Short mmCIF file of C-alpha atoms (C1' of nucleotides) in Angstrom, two decimals:
data_model
loop_
_atom_site.label_atom_id
_atom_site.label_comp_id
_atom_site.label_asym_id
_atom_site.label_seq_id
_atom_site.Cartn_x
_atom_site.Cartn_y
_atom_site.Cartn_z
CA MET J 1 -9.35 -28.24 -5.26
CA LYS J 2 -10.36 -28.33 -8.84
CA ILE J 3 -8.77 -26.50 -11.70
CA LEU J 4 -10.99 -25.17 -14.53
CA LYS J 5 -10.52 -22.93 -17.58
CA PRO J 6 -13.52 -20.75 -17.96
CA SER J 7 -13.76 -18.21 -20.74
CA PRO J 8 -11.06 -15.51 -20.71
CA GLU J 9 -13.73 -12.90 -20.54
CA ILE J 10 -14.89 -14.07 -17.11
CA LYS J 11 -11.39 -14.20 -15.81
CA ALA J 12 -10.69 -10.79 -17.31
CA ARG J 13 -13.53 -9.24 -15.46
CA HIS J 14 -11.89 -10.16 -12.13
CA LEU J 15 -8.48 -9.10 -13.20
CA GLN J 16 -9.72 -5.75 -14.31
CA SER J 17 -10.95 -4.89 -10.83
CA LEU J 18 -7.51 -5.26 -9.36
CA GLU J 19 -5.57 -2.10 -8.71
CA ILE J 20 -2.37 -3.64 -9.66
CA PHE J 21 -3.46 -4.28 -13.25
CA SER J 22 -5.36 -1.09 -13.64
CA ASP J 23 -2.86 0.31 -16.19
CA LEU J 24 -3.48 -2.58 -18.60
CA ASP J 25 -6.01 -2.07 -21.39
CA LYS J 26 -8.64 -4.65 -22.28
CA THR J 27 -6.52 -6.53 -24.81
CA GLU J 28 -3.66 -6.80 -22.37
CA ILE J 29 -5.89 -7.92 -19.59
CA LEU J 30 -7.27 -10.59 -21.99
CA MET J 31 -3.74 -11.69 -22.75
CA LEU J 32 -2.97 -11.98 -19.13
CA SER J 33 -6.13 -13.92 -18.36
CA GLU J 34 -5.14 -16.48 -20.98
CA LYS J 35 -2.46 -17.47 -18.58
CA ALA J 36 -4.68 -17.66 -15.66
CA SER J 37 -6.42 -20.76 -14.52
CA MET J 38 -9.39 -20.78 -12.11
CA ARG J 39 -9.34 -22.91 -9.02
CA PHE J 40 -12.21 -23.92 -6.92
CA TRP J 41 -11.48 -24.53 -3.23
CA ASP J 42 -13.25 -26.31 -0.44
CA LYS J 43 -13.55 -24.76 2.96
CA SER J 44 -10.39 -25.09 5.01
CA GLU J 45 -8.07 -26.04 2.18
CA PHE J 46 -4.72 -24.18 2.16
CA LEU J 47 -4.09 -21.61 -0.59
CA PHE J 48 -0.48 -21.74 0.58
CA ARG J 49 1.49 -22.67 3.57
CA ARG J 50 4.33 -20.84 5.37
CA ASP J 51 7.75 -21.36 3.85
CA GLU J 52 6.31 -22.79 0.60
CA ALA J 53 7.81 -21.35 -2.63
CA ALA J 54 5.59 -18.71 -4.14
CA GLU J 55 5.44 -20.10 -7.61
CA LYS J 56 2.10 -18.47 -8.47
CA LEU J 57 -0.10 -15.63 -7.58
CA GLU J 58 -3.51 -16.41 -6.23
CA ILE J 59 -6.35 -13.95 -6.58
CA LEU J 60 -9.28 -14.62 -4.35
CA VAL J 61 -12.49 -14.09 -6.37
CA GLU J 62 -15.07 -15.84 -4.30
CA GLY J 63 -15.28 -16.92 -0.66
CA THR J 64 -13.07 -15.74 2.21
CA ALA J 65 -9.72 -16.80 3.54
CA THR J 66 -7.58 -15.95 6.41
CA VAL J 67 -3.85 -15.42 6.56
CA TYR J 68 -2.32 -16.50 9.84
CA SER J 69 0.84 -17.53 11.64
CA ILE J 70 1.43 -20.23 14.21
CA LEU J 71 2.89 -18.75 17.35
CA ASN J 72 5.51 -20.42 19.45
CA ASP J 73 2.93 -21.53 21.96
CA GLY J 74 1.07 -23.38 19.23
CA SER J 75 -1.84 -20.98 18.99
CA GLN J 76 -2.61 -19.17 15.72
CA LYS J 77 -2.77 -15.44 15.08
CA VAL J 78 -4.92 -14.10 12.30
CA ILE J 79 -2.88 -11.58 10.39
CA HIS J 80 -5.34 -10.75 7.60
CA ILE J 81 -8.89 -11.60 6.68
CA VAL J 82 -9.19 -11.72 2.87
CA SER J 83 -12.29 -10.93 0.90
CA PRO J 84 -12.66 -10.90 -2.88
CA VAL J 85 -11.32 -9.56 -5.08
CA THR J 86 -7.80 -9.39 -3.70
CA THR J 87 -4.41 -10.75 -4.46
CA VAL J 88 -2.87 -12.81 -1.80
CA GLY J 89 0.90 -13.01 -1.13
CA GLU J 90 1.66 -11.03 -4.20
CA ALA J 91 4.88 -9.45 -2.80
CA ALA J 92 6.32 -12.97 -1.98
CA CYS J 93 5.44 -13.98 -5.45
CA PHE J 94 6.99 -11.07 -7.22
CA LEU J 95 10.10 -11.26 -5.13
CA GLY J 96 10.37 -15.07 -5.36
CA ARG J 97 10.46 -15.38 -1.55
CA PRO J 98 8.75 -18.19 0.43
CA PHE J 99 5.35 -17.29 1.88
CA PRO J 100 5.78 -15.81 5.35
CA ALA J 101 2.47 -17.14 6.66
CA ASN J 102 -0.35 -19.65 6.06
CA CYS J 103 -3.44 -18.89 3.95
CA GLN J 104 -6.47 -21.06 4.44
CA MET J 105 -10.02 -20.84 3.02
CA THR J 106 -12.76 -20.28 5.61
CA THR J 107 -15.50 -20.96 3.15
CA ASP J 108 -15.71 -22.67 -0.13
CA GLY J 109 -14.40 -20.33 -2.86
CA ALA J 110 -12.44 -19.73 -5.97
CA THR J 111 -9.17 -18.00 -7.03
CA LEU J 112 -7.61 -17.02 -10.23
CA CYS J 113 -4.05 -18.43 -10.45
CA ILE J 114 -1.29 -16.79 -12.50
CA PRO J 115 2.04 -18.61 -12.80
CA ARG J 116 4.97 -16.54 -11.59
CA ASN J 117 6.69 -16.64 -14.92
CA SER J 118 3.73 -14.99 -16.78
CA LEU J 119 3.54 -12.39 -14.10
CA LEU J 120 7.16 -11.47 -14.34
CA GLU J 121 6.95 -11.31 -18.12
CA PHE J 122 4.08 -8.92 -17.81
CA SER J 123 5.73 -6.71 -15.30
CA GLN J 124 8.75 -6.47 -17.57
CA GLN J 125 6.59 -5.26 -20.41
CA TYR J 126 4.66 -2.87 -18.20
CA PRO J 127 6.98 -1.48 -15.63
CA ASP J 128 4.13 0.52 -14.09
CA ILE J 129 3.04 -2.73 -12.62
CA SER J 130 5.89 -2.69 -10.15
CA TRP J 131 4.87 0.82 -9.07
CA LYS J 132 1.33 -0.47 -8.48
CA LEU J 133 2.88 -3.23 -6.49
CA ILE J 134 4.82 -0.75 -4.47
CA GLY J 135 1.65 1.15 -3.90
CA GLY J 136 -0.13 -2.00 -2.76
CA LEU J 137 2.66 -2.95 -0.41
CA TYR J 138 2.58 0.51 1.01
CA SER J 139 -1.12 0.36 1.76
CA ARG J 140 -0.70 -3.07 3.39
CA LEU J 141 2.12 -1.44 5.50
CA ARG J 142 -0.18 1.28 6.62
CA GLU J 143 -2.81 -1.31 7.47
CA PHE J 144 -0.32 -3.13 9.66
CA LYS J 145 0.59 0.17 11.24
CA ASN J 146 -3.07 0.64 12.10
CA THR J 147 -3.31 -2.90 13.50
CA VAL J 148 -0.32 -2.24 15.70
CA GLU J 149 -1.78 1.00 16.94
CA ASN J 150 -5.14 -0.65 17.41
CA HIS J 151 -3.65 -3.42 19.49
CA SER J 152 -2.07 -0.91 21.80
CA ASN J 153 -5.37 0.66 22.37
CA LYS J 154 -5.89 -1.54 25.37
CA SER J 155 -9.66 -1.37 25.76
CA ALA J 156 -11.53 -4.22 23.99
CA VAL J 157 -14.35 -2.05 23.20
CA SER J 158 -12.41 0.68 21.57
CA ARG J 159 -10.52 -1.96 19.56
CA LEU J 160 -13.83 -3.24 18.34
CA ALA J 161 -15.08 0.27 17.69
CA THR J 162 -12.09 1.25 15.55
CA TYR J 163 -12.46 -2.01 13.61
CA ILE J 164 -16.17 -1.36 12.88
CA ILE J 165 -15.53 2.25 11.90
CA GLY J 166 -12.86 1.09 9.48
CA GLU J 167 -15.02 -1.68 7.97
CA ALA J 168 -18.14 0.51 7.69
CA ARG J 169 -16.33 3.21 5.85
CA HIS J 170 -18.45 2.50 2.74
CA GLY J 171 -21.91 2.51 4.13
CA LYS J 172 -23.67 2.02 7.40
CA GLU J 173 -23.81 -1.76 7.12
CA PHE J 174 -21.26 -4.48 6.53
CA ILE J 175 -20.89 -8.20 7.02
CA LEU J 176 -18.30 -9.64 9.22
CA PRO J 177 -15.77 -11.18 6.77
CA ALA J 178 -15.34 -14.30 8.95
CA LYS J 179 -16.59 -16.16 11.95
CA LYS J 180 -16.68 -13.98 15.08
CA ASN J 181 -14.09 -16.37 16.31
CA GLN J 182 -11.61 -15.36 13.67
CA VAL J 183 -12.40 -11.66 13.86
CA ALA J 184 -11.87 -11.73 17.59
CA ASN J 185 -8.48 -13.38 16.95
CA PHE J 186 -7.66 -10.79 14.37
CA LEU J 187 -8.42 -8.08 16.88
CA GLY J 188 -6.26 -9.76 19.52
CA LEU J 189 -9.22 -10.78 21.74
CA ARG J 190 -10.62 -13.94 23.13
CA PRO J 191 -13.97 -14.94 21.65
CA GLU J 192 -15.57 -14.25 25.10
CA SER J 193 -14.17 -10.74 25.39
CA PHE J 194 -15.20 -10.03 21.80
CA SER J 195 -18.71 -11.13 22.55
CA ARG J 196 -18.88 -8.98 25.64
CA ALA J 197 -17.53 -5.97 23.66
CA ILE J 198 -20.30 -6.52 21.07
CA SER J 199 -23.01 -6.56 23.69
CA GLN J 200 -21.61 -3.40 25.32
CA LEU J 201 -21.60 -1.55 21.98
CA SER J 202 -25.08 -2.69 21.07
CA SER J 203 -26.65 -2.23 24.43
CA ASP J 204 -25.37 1.30 24.18
CA GLY J 205 -27.19 1.88 20.95
CA ALA J 206 -24.09 2.56 18.90
CA VAL J 207 -24.38 -0.48 16.57
CA GLU J 208 -26.62 -3.47 15.98
CA PHE J 209 -25.54 -7.00 15.53
CA ASP J 210 -27.64 -9.45 13.67
CA GLY J 211 -25.66 -12.63 13.21
CA ASN J 212 -22.72 -11.50 11.05
CA ILE J 213 -24.41 -8.41 9.82
CA VAL J 214 -23.26 -5.25 11.59
CA THR J 215 -25.23 -1.99 11.30
CA VAL J 216 -23.94 1.28 12.55
CA ILE J 217 -26.80 2.99 14.38
CA ASP J 218 -25.09 6.04 15.97
CA ILE J 219 -21.66 6.82 14.52
CA HIS J 220 -20.94 9.54 17.09
CA ARG J 221 -21.72 7.35 19.90
CA LEU J 222 -19.51 4.74 18.34
CA GLU J 223 -16.64 7.22 17.95
CA SER J 224 -16.99 8.18 21.55
CA PHE J 225 -15.65 4.71 22.38
CA LEU J 226 -12.36 5.46 20.68
CA PHE J 227 -11.38 7.65 23.60
CA PRO J 228 -10.75 5.43 26.54
CA GLU J 229 -12.51 6.91 29.52
CA MET R 1 19.31 21.60 12.16
CA LYS R 2 22.30 22.57 10.09
CA ILE R 3 23.00 21.76 6.51
CA LEU R 4 26.49 21.10 5.37
CA LYS R 5 28.04 19.79 2.13
CA PRO R 6 30.97 17.50 3.03
CA SER R 7 33.04 15.74 0.47
CA PRO R 8 31.08 13.53 -1.88
CA GLU R 9 33.35 10.66 -0.76
CA ILE R 10 32.09 10.77 2.77
CA LYS R 11 28.56 10.86 1.64
CA ALA R 12 29.13 8.06 -0.87
CA ARG R 13 30.49 5.80 1.85
CA HIS R 14 27.11 5.95 3.63
CA LEU R 15 25.05 5.56 0.45
CA GLN R 16 27.01 2.52 -0.50
CA SER R 17 26.02 0.64 2.61
CA LEU R 18 22.34 0.95 1.79
CA GLU R 19 20.77 -2.17 0.25
CA ILE R 20 18.57 0.06 -1.99
CA PHE R 21 21.54 1.40 -3.88
CA SER R 22 23.56 -1.71 -3.86
CA ASP R 23 23.29 -2.13 -7.62
CA LEU R 24 24.94 1.16 -8.35
CA ASP R 25 28.68 1.22 -8.99
CA LYS R 26 31.09 3.65 -7.49
CA THR R 27 30.81 6.38 -10.15
CA GLU R 28 27.02 6.17 -9.90
CA ILE R 29 27.03 6.38 -6.23
CA LEU R 30 29.22 9.46 -6.37
CA MET R 31 26.81 11.04 -8.88
CA LEU R 32 23.98 10.46 -6.48
CA SER R 33 25.94 11.71 -3.48
CA GLU R 34 26.50 14.98 -5.37
CA LYS R 35 22.81 15.55 -4.95
CA ALA R 36 22.82 14.78 -1.24
CA SER R 37 23.30 17.23 1.48
CA MET R 38 24.25 16.29 4.99
CA ARG R 39 22.02 17.52 7.84
CA PHE R 40 23.06 17.69 11.49
CA TRP R 41 20.24 17.41 13.98
CA ASP R 42 19.78 18.18 17.67
CA LYS R 43 18.11 15.78 19.96
CA SER R 44 14.25 15.83 19.67
CA GLU R 45 14.11 17.62 16.41
CA PHE R 46 11.66 16.25 13.82
CA LEU R 47 12.95 14.56 10.75
CA PHE R 48 9.36 14.77 9.50
CA ARG R 49 5.85 15.02 10.79
CA ARG R 50 2.73 13.08 10.03
CA ASP R 51 0.99 14.36 6.84
CA GLU R 52 3.85 16.37 5.67
CA ALA R 53 4.77 16.04 2.03
CA ALA R 54 7.58 13.71 1.51
CA GLU R 55 9.74 15.95 -0.65
CA LYS R 56 13.00 14.27 0.29
CA LEU R 57 14.56 11.07 1.41
CA GLU R 58 16.32 11.12 4.73
CA ILE R 59 19.05 8.58 5.47
CA LEU R 60 19.94 8.39 9.07
CA VAL R 61 23.76 8.08 9.30
CA GLU R 62 24.40 9.02 12.97
CA GLY R 63 22.28 9.05 16.15
CA THR R 64 18.95 7.39 16.62
CA ALA R 65 15.36 8.33 15.85
CA THR R 66 11.93 6.96 16.63
CA VAL R 67 8.92 6.68 14.29
CA TYR R 68 5.72 7.15 16.18
CA SER R 69 2.02 7.91 15.89
CA ILE R 70 -0.22 9.84 18.17
CA LEU R 71 -3.17 7.77 19.27
CA ASN R 72 -6.70 9.06 19.68
CA ASP R 73 -6.21 9.24 23.52
CA GLY R 74 -3.29 11.52 23.03
CA SER R 75 -0.58 8.93 23.97
CA GLN R 76 2.15 8.06 21.55
CA LYS R 77 2.98 4.68 20.12
CA VAL R 78 6.50 3.95 18.99
CA ILE R 79 6.32 2.09 15.60
CA HIS R 80 9.98 1.86 14.77
CA ILE R 81 13.23 2.58 16.37
CA VAL R 82 15.76 3.63 13.71
CA SER R 83 19.47 3.12 13.85
CA PRO R 84 22.02 4.11 11.26
CA VAL R 85 22.45 3.49 8.47
CA THR R 86 18.80 3.36 7.34
CA THR R 87 16.50 5.15 5.02
CA VAL R 88 13.45 6.65 6.79
CA GLY R 89 10.04 7.06 5.04
CA GLU R 90 11.49 5.95 1.74
CA ALA R 91 8.17 4.41 0.47
CA ALA R 92 6.24 7.60 1.10
CA CYS R 93 8.98 9.49 -0.69
CA PHE R 94 9.02 7.28 -3.75
CA LEU R 95 5.33 7.24 -3.98
CA GLY R 96 4.88 10.96 -3.24
CA ARG R 97 2.49 10.30 -0.39
CA PRO R 98 2.44 12.28 2.82
CA PHE R 99 4.34 10.70 5.71
CA PRO R 100 1.99 8.41 7.74
CA ALA R 101 3.79 9.06 11.11
CA ASN R 102 6.14 11.32 12.97
CA CYS R 103 9.92 10.84 13.04
CA GLN R 104 11.85 12.46 15.84
CA MET R 105 15.51 12.27 16.88
CA THR R 106 16.23 10.80 20.18
CA THR R 107 19.81 11.86 20.22
CA ASP R 108 21.90 14.28 18.30
CA GLY R 109 22.60 12.88 14.89
CA ALA R 110 23.03 13.36 11.11
CA THR R 111 21.22 12.36 7.95
CA LEU R 112 21.88 12.42 4.36
CA CYS R 113 19.11 14.13 2.50
CA ILE R 114 18.30 13.38 -1.20
CA PRO R 115 15.63 15.53 -2.99
CA ARG R 116 12.76 13.49 -4.34
CA ASN R 117 13.46 14.66 -7.93
CA SER R 118 17.01 13.34 -7.94
CA LEU R 119 15.77 10.10 -6.47
CA LEU R 120 13.14 9.56 -9.16
CA GLU R 121 15.60 10.43 -11.89
CA PHE R 122 17.92 7.82 -10.61
CA SER R 123 15.29 5.19 -10.24
CA GLN R 124 14.28 5.81 -13.81
CA GLN R 125 17.86 5.25 -15.01
CA TYR R 126 18.28 2.25 -12.75
CA PRO R 127 14.97 0.32 -12.67
CA ASP R 128 16.44 -2.18 -10.27
CA ILE R 129 16.18 0.47 -7.62
CA SER R 130 12.44 0.02 -7.53
CA TRP R 131 12.95 -3.74 -7.05
CA LYS R 132 15.16 -3.05 -4.17
CA LEU R 133 12.60 -0.71 -2.76
CA ILE R 134 10.02 -3.54 -3.04
CA GLY R 135 12.48 -5.78 -1.26
CA GLY R 136 12.87 -3.25 1.50
CA LEU R 137 9.17 -2.74 1.87
CA TYR R 138 8.64 -6.37 2.00
CA SER R 139 11.14 -6.82 4.88
CA ARG R 140 9.46 -3.95 6.71
CA LEU R 141 6.11 -5.74 6.22
CA ARG R 142 7.58 -8.83 7.74
CA GLU R 143 8.93 -6.81 10.61
CA PHE R 144 5.44 -5.49 11.23
CA LYS R 145 4.07 -8.98 11.07
CA ASN R 146 6.50 -10.01 13.80
CA THR R 147 5.42 -6.97 15.81
CA VAL R 148 1.81 -7.91 15.59
CA GLU R 149 2.57 -11.55 16.56
CA ASN R 150 4.75 -10.38 19.43
CA HIS R 151 2.08 -8.04 20.72
CA SER R 152 -0.38 -10.99 20.86
CA ASN R 153 2.13 -12.87 22.95
CA LYS R 154 0.44 -11.82 26.09
CA SER R 155 3.19 -12.30 28.59
CA ALA R 156 5.42 -9.22 29.08
CA VAL R 157 8.45 -11.47 29.74
CA SER R 158 8.02 -13.50 26.47
CA ARG R 159 7.63 -10.21 24.55
CA LEU R 160 10.84 -8.97 25.96
CA ALA R 161 12.53 -12.37 25.34
CA THR R 162 11.49 -12.42 21.59
CA TYR R 163 12.67 -8.89 21.26
CA ILE R 164 16.11 -9.58 22.77
CA ILE R 165 16.52 -12.80 20.66
CA GLY R 166 15.72 -10.76 17.54
CA GLU R 167 18.15 -7.99 18.42
CA ALA R 168 20.85 -10.26 19.48
CA ARG R 169 20.85 -12.27 16.29
CA HIS R 170 24.26 -10.92 15.38
CA GLY R 171 26.23 -11.64 18.54
CA LYS R 172 25.62 -12.25 22.24
CA GLU R 173 25.56 -8.57 23.08
CA PHE R 174 23.75 -5.51 21.84
CA ILE R 175 22.85 -2.01 22.88
CA LEU R 176 19.35 -0.91 23.44
CA PRO R 177 18.69 1.46 20.48
CA ALA R 178 16.78 3.91 22.67
CA LYS R 179 15.87 4.91 26.23
CA LYS R 180 14.27 1.97 28.06
CA ASN R 181 11.15 4.19 28.10
CA GLN R 182 10.89 4.05 24.28
CA VAL R 183 11.78 0.45 23.89
CA ALA R 184 9.01 -0.42 26.44
CA ASN R 185 6.60 1.62 24.46
CA PHE R 186 7.73 -0.15 21.26
CA LEU R 187 7.02 -3.43 22.95
CA GLY R 188 3.63 -2.29 24.05
CA LEU R 189 4.51 -2.24 27.76
CA ARG R 190 4.64 0.42 30.47
CA PRO R 191 8.13 1.35 31.70
CA GLU R 192 7.32 -0.35 35.04
CA SER R 193 6.32 -3.64 33.48
CA PHE R 194 9.31 -3.47 31.15
CA SER R 195 11.59 -3.03 34.19
CA ARG R 196 9.98 -5.91 35.98
CA ALA R 197 10.34 -8.16 32.86
CA ILE R 198 14.07 -7.19 32.76
CA SER R 199 14.66 -8.10 36.43
CA GLN R 200 12.80 -11.40 35.91
CA LEU R 201 14.91 -12.35 32.93
CA SER R 202 18.17 -11.32 34.57
CA SER R 203 17.46 -12.85 37.97
CA ASP R 204 16.78 -15.99 36.07
CA GLY R 205 20.26 -15.83 34.61
CA ALA R 206 19.09 -15.76 31.03
CA VAL R 207 20.51 -12.20 30.26
CA GLU R 208 22.41 -9.48 31.86
CA PHE R 209 21.54 -5.79 31.85
CA ASP R 210 24.15 -3.23 32.34
CA GLY R 211 22.61 0.17 31.64
CA ASN R 212 21.69 -0.04 27.94
CA ILE R 213 23.96 -2.94 27.21
CA VAL R 214 22.25 -6.29 27.01
CA THR R 215 24.15 -9.56 27.15
CA VAL R 216 22.64 -12.92 26.44
CA ILE R 217 23.95 -15.27 29.05
CA ASP R 218 22.00 -18.39 28.39
CA ILE R 219 20.18 -18.50 25.07
CA HIS R 220 18.26 -21.72 25.92
CA ARG R 221 16.99 -20.35 29.20
CA LEU R 222 15.95 -17.19 27.33
CA GLU R 223 14.16 -19.19 24.62
CA SER R 224 12.30 -21.05 27.30
CA PHE R 225 10.56 -17.89 28.07
CA LEU R 226 9.02 -17.82 24.59
CA PHE R 227 6.73 -20.59 25.62
CA PRO R 228 4.12 -19.01 27.96
CA GLU R 229 3.60 -21.46 30.90
"C1'" DC U 1 24.84 21.48 45.56
"C1'" DG U 2 20.12 21.17 43.77
"C1'" DA U 3 17.10 20.09 39.92
"C1'" DG U 4 15.21 17.10 36.71
"C1'" DG U 5 14.61 13.01 33.95
"C1'" DG U 6 14.86 8.23 33.86
"C1'" DA U 7 14.64 3.83 36.02
"C1'" DT U 8 13.21 0.91 39.73
"C1'" DT U 9 10.28 -0.88 43.46
"C1'" DG U 10 6.05 -1.49 46.08
"C1'" DA U 11 0.90 -1.74 46.69
"C1'" DT U 12 -3.49 -1.57 44.65
"C1'" DC U 13 -6.86 -2.11 41.00
"C1'" DA U 14 -9.27 -3.26 36.92
"C1'" DA U 15 -9.54 -5.41 32.42
"C1'" DG U 16 -9.33 -9.32 30.03
"C1'" DC U 17 -8.20 -14.22 30.30
"C1'" DT U 18 -9.54 -18.80 31.86
"C1'" DC U 19 -12.61 -22.28 32.85
"C1'" DA U 20 -17.03 -24.12 32.88
"C1'" DA U 21 -21.79 -24.46 31.61
"C1'" DC U 22 -25.42 -23.61 28.46
"C1'" DG U 23 -28.24 -22.54 24.24
"C1'" DA U 24 -28.70 -22.23 19.31
"C1'" DC U 25 -27.99 -24.41 15.19
"C1'" DA U 26 -26.41 -27.58 11.27
"C1'" DG U 27 -25.40 -31.82 9.72
"C1'" DT U 28 -25.76 -36.95 10.32
"C1'" DG U 29 -27.64 -41.23 10.73
"C1'" DG U 30 -30.83 -44.43 12.46
"C1'" DC F 1 -38.77 -37.64 12.40
"C1'" DC F 2 -35.85 -37.44 16.23
"C1'" DA F 3 -31.80 -38.28 18.91
"C1'" DC F 4 -26.65 -37.44 18.49
"C1'" DT F 5 -22.78 -34.78 17.58
"C1'" DG F 6 -19.98 -30.85 16.91
"C1'" DT F 7 -19.28 -26.13 16.22
"C1'" DC F 8 -20.11 -21.57 17.51
"C1'" DG F 9 -21.62 -18.00 20.38
"C1'" DT F 10 -22.95 -16.34 24.78
"C1'" DT F 11 -23.08 -15.89 29.82
"C1'" DG F 12 -21.23 -16.25 34.51
"C1'" DA F 13 -17.52 -16.59 38.26
"C1'" DG F 14 -12.93 -16.17 39.68
"C1'" DC F 15 -8.29 -15.34 38.82
"C1'" DT F 16 -4.00 -13.38 36.65
"C1'" DT F 17 -1.46 -9.97 34.72
"C1'" DG F 18 -0.11 -5.69 33.59
"C1'" DA F 19 -1.65 -0.84 34.40
"C1'" DT F 20 -1.80 2.67 37.63
"C1'" DC F 21 -0.34 5.53 41.42
"C1'" DA F 22 3.22 6.80 44.45
"C1'" DA F 23 7.73 6.88 46.55
"C1'" DT F 24 12.48 6.40 46.06
"C1'" DC F 25 16.87 6.03 43.85
"C1'" DC F 26 20.26 7.09 40.61
"C1'" DC F 27 22.46 9.86 37.19
"C1'" DT F 28 23.68 13.90 34.60
"C1'" DC F 29 24.10 18.56 34.22
"C1'" DG F 30 23.76 23.36 35.35
#
DNA sequence: CGAGGGATTGATCAAGCTCAACGACAGTGG
DNA sequence: CCACTGTCGTTGAGCTTGATCAATCCCTCG
């Protein structure tokens, strides 16, 4: 991991695209970005580990990362697949709690890093930041709710279908945000089952898989898989 | 559902026990409780329904309720089993979003009800309330994380074991917060499988089930079920 | 007493897991 | 340039687990 200090403008552009800072105007964003350093990560480095103190806020701006826990049988469970531009572990950072899970890069990438102190200063000056934080937490909560619901959708195919529909919301095509391996884990499936679910969906003409590129061919057919039986 | 206005003192006692209002002193709590009405519910009444506007904050003070979603196949998934004294749907209420799920009483019970306006007024006067809210959301998020992890613990017995260990944290004994039916659903199990898991754990001498009363007999034996195999 | 809901038990079935083998591909080093 | 290696994805075969279906039991309550 290397730390660099590129121009504030570059950093500001990333910060601007974050919902949580959307109430700050340009000069304020620039002030904040003064405090931010940019970090470049190699694949499989840890952004943070479980139980570490959350002394800074990392904002993923390039590459992908996964957030995962280690279960009691030693296996790992992918909780979240992170794509840019997103804050990671922001709640723990604001609250000063230790991180509840691990976060590891799955590709090379880069983050913006803001020290917790600067963050708290800013949120005191701009109380709306904490409302944005609440909003963000709330969406994350709803995501988790969806995950739980999806996991209790027993059929592997329907789990995959709901996932695809969710990801493809903005367009007919998207790129799997991680190795199929990881996506399978995120969906609570073994790689083999995931693979079979894929071939079922694509042999049915609902979607097309080309490597990590997923194309929705027939949305109605895809939706029909949501109803088991 | 009946609305009553008991003495502010009675209401205040309930409000006091909520983490979210723990920064308010007695006179402030009393002011808040002036705004609160007390509602008495019959079994299976709805505290709120999915997509309803969250115009008030309900605080369960007696009885139990479940929060659940309706899945696309028509079945229901229990997201949360609520016991007193707890706020329900507080995030939606603060943010003014519609409720993301249904909440229904599973017994007769009572709630304190605070209009959204009064709540927002108070949180403006006492900004720490929003930090408490964030803290509460954060714990809920961690709960969900645990649920997701638990659901990917494939074995029914280990799922039940982790649940029991979690519930019995404060003492060797606890009461199932709902019908076994509902608890099974919450754990992502069919009632039959749940029942079999129970008999496996109790025939192994790890726990004892007497109706809805669960007693942990041998914590180590119980923990040994966490490791599949 | 009978009715109805919940819980349990038994028998069968199917979906996904496991294990194993194989193919595709990238990176490495001779 | 070509073996060698390791990772990832796919495919096949058999097995295990929980779901399903059905019957029974046990309460509570009218």
